[in-house]
Coordinates of C-alpha atoms and ligand atoms in Angstrom, one line a residue:
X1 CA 63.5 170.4 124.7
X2 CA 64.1 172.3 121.4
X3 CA 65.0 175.1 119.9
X4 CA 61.3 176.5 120.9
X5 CA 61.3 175.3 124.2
X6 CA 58.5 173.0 125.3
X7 CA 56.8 172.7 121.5
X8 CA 57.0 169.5 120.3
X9 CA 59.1 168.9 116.8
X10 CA 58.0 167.7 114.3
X11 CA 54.4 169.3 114.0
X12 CA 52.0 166.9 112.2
X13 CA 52.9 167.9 108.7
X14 CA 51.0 171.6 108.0
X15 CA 48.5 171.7 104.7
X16 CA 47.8 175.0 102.8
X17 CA 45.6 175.1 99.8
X18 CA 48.5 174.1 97.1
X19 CA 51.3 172.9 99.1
X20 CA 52.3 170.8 102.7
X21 CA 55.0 172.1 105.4
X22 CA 56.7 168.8 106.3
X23 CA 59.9 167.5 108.1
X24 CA 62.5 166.0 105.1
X25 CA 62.8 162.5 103.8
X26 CA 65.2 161.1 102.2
X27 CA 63.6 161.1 98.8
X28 CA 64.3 165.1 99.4
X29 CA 68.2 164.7 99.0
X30 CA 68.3 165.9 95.5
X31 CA 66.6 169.2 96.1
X32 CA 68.3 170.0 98.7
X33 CA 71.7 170.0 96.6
X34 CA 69.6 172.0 93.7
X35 CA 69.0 174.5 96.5
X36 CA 72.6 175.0 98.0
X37 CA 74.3 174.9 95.0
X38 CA 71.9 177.1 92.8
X39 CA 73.7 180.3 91.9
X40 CA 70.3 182.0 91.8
X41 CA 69.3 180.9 95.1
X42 CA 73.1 181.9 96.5
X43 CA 72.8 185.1 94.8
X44 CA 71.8 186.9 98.1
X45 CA 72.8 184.4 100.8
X46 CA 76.5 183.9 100.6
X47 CA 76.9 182.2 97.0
X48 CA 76.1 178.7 95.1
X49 CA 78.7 175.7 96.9
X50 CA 79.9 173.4 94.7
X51 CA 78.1 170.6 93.8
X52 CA 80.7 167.1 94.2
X53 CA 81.6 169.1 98.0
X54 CA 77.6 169.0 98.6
X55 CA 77.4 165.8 97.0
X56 CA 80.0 164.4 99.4
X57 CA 78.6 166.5 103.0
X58 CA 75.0 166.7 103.1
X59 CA 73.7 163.5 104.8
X60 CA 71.1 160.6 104.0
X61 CA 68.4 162.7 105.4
X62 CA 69.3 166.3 105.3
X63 CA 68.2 169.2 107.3
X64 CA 66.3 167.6 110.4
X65 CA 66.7 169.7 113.0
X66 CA 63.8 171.6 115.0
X67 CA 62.6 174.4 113.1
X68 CA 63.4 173.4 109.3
X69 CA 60.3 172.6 107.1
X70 CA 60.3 171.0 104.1
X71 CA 57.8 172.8 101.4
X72 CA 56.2 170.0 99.3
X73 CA 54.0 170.7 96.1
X74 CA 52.7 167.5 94.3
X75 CA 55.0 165.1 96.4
X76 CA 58.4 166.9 95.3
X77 CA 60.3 169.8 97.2
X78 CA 60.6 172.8 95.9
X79 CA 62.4 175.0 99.0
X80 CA 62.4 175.0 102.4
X81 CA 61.8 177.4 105.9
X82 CA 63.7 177.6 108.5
X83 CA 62.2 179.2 112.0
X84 CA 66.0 179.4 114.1
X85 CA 66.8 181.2 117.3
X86 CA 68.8 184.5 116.3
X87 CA 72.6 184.6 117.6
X88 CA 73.2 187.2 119.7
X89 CA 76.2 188.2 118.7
X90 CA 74.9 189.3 115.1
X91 CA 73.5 192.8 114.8
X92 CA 69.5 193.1 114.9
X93 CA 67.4 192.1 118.2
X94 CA 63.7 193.2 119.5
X95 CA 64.6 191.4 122.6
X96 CA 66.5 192.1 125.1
X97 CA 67.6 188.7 126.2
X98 CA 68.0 188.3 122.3
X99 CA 67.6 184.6 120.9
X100 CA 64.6 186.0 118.8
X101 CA 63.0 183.4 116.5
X102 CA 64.1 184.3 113.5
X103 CA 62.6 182.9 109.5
X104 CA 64.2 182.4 106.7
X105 CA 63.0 180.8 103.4
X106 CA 64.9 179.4 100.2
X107 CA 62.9 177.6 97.2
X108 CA 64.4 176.6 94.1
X109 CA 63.8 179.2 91.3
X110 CA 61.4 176.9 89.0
X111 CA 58.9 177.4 92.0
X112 CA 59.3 181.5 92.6
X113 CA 56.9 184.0 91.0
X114 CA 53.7 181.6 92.0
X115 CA 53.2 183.1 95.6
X116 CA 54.7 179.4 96.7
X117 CA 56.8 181.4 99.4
X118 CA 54.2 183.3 100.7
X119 CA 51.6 180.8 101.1
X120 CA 54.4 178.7 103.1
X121 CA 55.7 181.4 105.2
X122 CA 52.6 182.4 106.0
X123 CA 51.0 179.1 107.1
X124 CA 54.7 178.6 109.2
X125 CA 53.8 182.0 111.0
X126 CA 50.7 180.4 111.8
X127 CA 51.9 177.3 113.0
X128 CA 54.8 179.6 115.2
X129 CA 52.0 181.8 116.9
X130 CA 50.1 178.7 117.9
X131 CA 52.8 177.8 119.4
X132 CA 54.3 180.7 121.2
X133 CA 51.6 183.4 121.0
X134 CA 53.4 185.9 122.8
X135 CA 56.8 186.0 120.9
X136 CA 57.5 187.7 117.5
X137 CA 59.5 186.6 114.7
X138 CA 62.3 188.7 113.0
X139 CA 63.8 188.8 109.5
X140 CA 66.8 189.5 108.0
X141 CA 67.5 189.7 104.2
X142 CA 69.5 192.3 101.6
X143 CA 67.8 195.2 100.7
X144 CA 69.3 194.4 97.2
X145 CA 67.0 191.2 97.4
X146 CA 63.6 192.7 95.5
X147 CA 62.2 189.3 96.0
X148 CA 62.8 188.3 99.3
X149 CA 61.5 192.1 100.2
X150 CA 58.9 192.2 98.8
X151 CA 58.0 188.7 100.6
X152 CA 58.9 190.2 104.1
X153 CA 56.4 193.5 103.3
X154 CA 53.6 191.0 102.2
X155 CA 53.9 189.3 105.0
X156 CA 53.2 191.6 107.7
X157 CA 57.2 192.4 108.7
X158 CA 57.5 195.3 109.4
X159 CA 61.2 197.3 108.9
X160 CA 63.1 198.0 112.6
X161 CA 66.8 198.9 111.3
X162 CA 68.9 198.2 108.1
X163 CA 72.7 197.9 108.9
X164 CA 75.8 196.9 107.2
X165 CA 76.7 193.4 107.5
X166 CA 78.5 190.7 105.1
X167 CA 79.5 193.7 102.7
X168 CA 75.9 194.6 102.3
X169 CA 72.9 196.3 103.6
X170 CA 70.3 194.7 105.2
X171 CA 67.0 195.2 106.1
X172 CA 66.1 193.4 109.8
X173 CA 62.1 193.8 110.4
X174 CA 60.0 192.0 113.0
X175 CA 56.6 190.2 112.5
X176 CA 54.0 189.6 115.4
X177 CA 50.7 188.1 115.3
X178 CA 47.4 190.0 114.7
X179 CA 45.9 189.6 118.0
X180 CA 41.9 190.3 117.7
X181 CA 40.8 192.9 120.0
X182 CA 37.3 192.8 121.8
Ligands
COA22 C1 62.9 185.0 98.4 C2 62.0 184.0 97.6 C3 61.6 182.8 98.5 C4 60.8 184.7 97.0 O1 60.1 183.8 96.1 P1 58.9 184.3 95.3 O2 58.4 183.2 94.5 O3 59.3 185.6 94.6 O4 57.9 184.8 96.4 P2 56.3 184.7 96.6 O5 55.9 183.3 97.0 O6 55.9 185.8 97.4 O7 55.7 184.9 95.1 C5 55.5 186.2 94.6 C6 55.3 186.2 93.2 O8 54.4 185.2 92.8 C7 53.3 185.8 92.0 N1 52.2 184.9 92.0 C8 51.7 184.2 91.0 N2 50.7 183.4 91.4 C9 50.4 183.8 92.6 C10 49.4 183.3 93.6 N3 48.5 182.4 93.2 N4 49.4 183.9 94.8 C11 50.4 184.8 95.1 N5 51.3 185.2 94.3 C12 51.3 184.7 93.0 C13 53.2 187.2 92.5 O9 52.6 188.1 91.6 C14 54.7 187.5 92.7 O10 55.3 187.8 91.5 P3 56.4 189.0 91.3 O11 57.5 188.8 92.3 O12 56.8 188.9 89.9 O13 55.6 190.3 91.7 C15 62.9 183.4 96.4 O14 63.3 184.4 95.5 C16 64.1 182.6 96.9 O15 64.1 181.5 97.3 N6 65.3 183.3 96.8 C17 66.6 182.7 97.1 C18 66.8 182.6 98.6 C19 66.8 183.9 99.3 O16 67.4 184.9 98.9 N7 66.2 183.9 100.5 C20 66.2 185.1 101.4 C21 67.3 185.0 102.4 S1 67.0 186.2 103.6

């Protein structure tokens, strides 16, 4: 079992036109440290860590766990998307058993401004209703975060509450797949 039930982790690795959704290798190590401790990346999510503590915690093969893709361009990471299970004590649910699917997405900032994000997300959505057609998928970012934003409104989420949390507002919208009618 994983953190989506009966679906088998890892997918076979997921191809869009420019990039590939994988599971991490080793050889991904180094961007993963260039993500964590990025202050641009941390600017929204809790700040940069610092590098020698990263250096020393994240393992051989980091961030292999059911849910976390890898987003390769050209053989080389540039971010990575996470699909978790929501905790239910945190503000924000469409359910009401809670323990929504919930996506979040961080790529190193040489890669934004290219629609890299969106093509991922949006193929990892894919992959997710696939999966489990019947459930949505929720989102949770800053409204202070014009990027990630404007990511969540391009891809389909659409706003259910904003609420104070971590010193900040945020905005917690919910996604669902187009299901064609007729
Ligand atoms: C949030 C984040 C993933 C957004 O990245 P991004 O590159 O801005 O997002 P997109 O993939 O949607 O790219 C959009 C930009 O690419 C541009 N673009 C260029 N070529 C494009 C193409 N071929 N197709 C689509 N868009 C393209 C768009 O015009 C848009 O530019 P703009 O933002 O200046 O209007 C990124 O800023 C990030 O990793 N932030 C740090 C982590 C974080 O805060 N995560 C959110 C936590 S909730």
């Amino acid at each position: 079992m994983t953190a989506f039930g009966p679906v088998a982790w890892p997918p076979a690795p997921i191809r869009t036109e420019r990039l590939v959704l994988r599971e991490p290798e080793a050889r991904d190590r180094a961007a993963f440290i260039e993500l964590f401790a990025s202050p641009e990346v941390g600017t929204y999510t809790g700040g940069p860590r610092p590098r020698d503590e990263l250096e020393r915690a994240v393992p051989e093969v980091p961030g292999q766990r059911p849910g976390l893709f890898v987003i390769d361009l050209d053989g080389a990471m540039i971010g990575m998307i996470t699909l978790d299970r929501r905790d239910a004590e945190r503000p924000g649910h469409v359910r009401p058993d809670a323990g929504e699917a919930e996506l979040g997405y961080m790529f190193l900032p040489e890669a934004w401004g290219c629609g890299y994000a969106a093509e991922a997300c949006a193929a990892a959505l894919d992959w997710f209703a696939g999966a489990l057609p019947t459930e949505p998928v929720v989102l949770c970012t800053q409204t202070a975060n014009d990027r990630s934003m404007r990511l969540a409104a391009k891809l389909g989420f659409t706003e259910v509450q904003r609420f104070e949390e971590y010193g900040a507002e945020q905005w917690f919208g919910v996604w669902s797949p187009v299901t064609p009618s007729g």
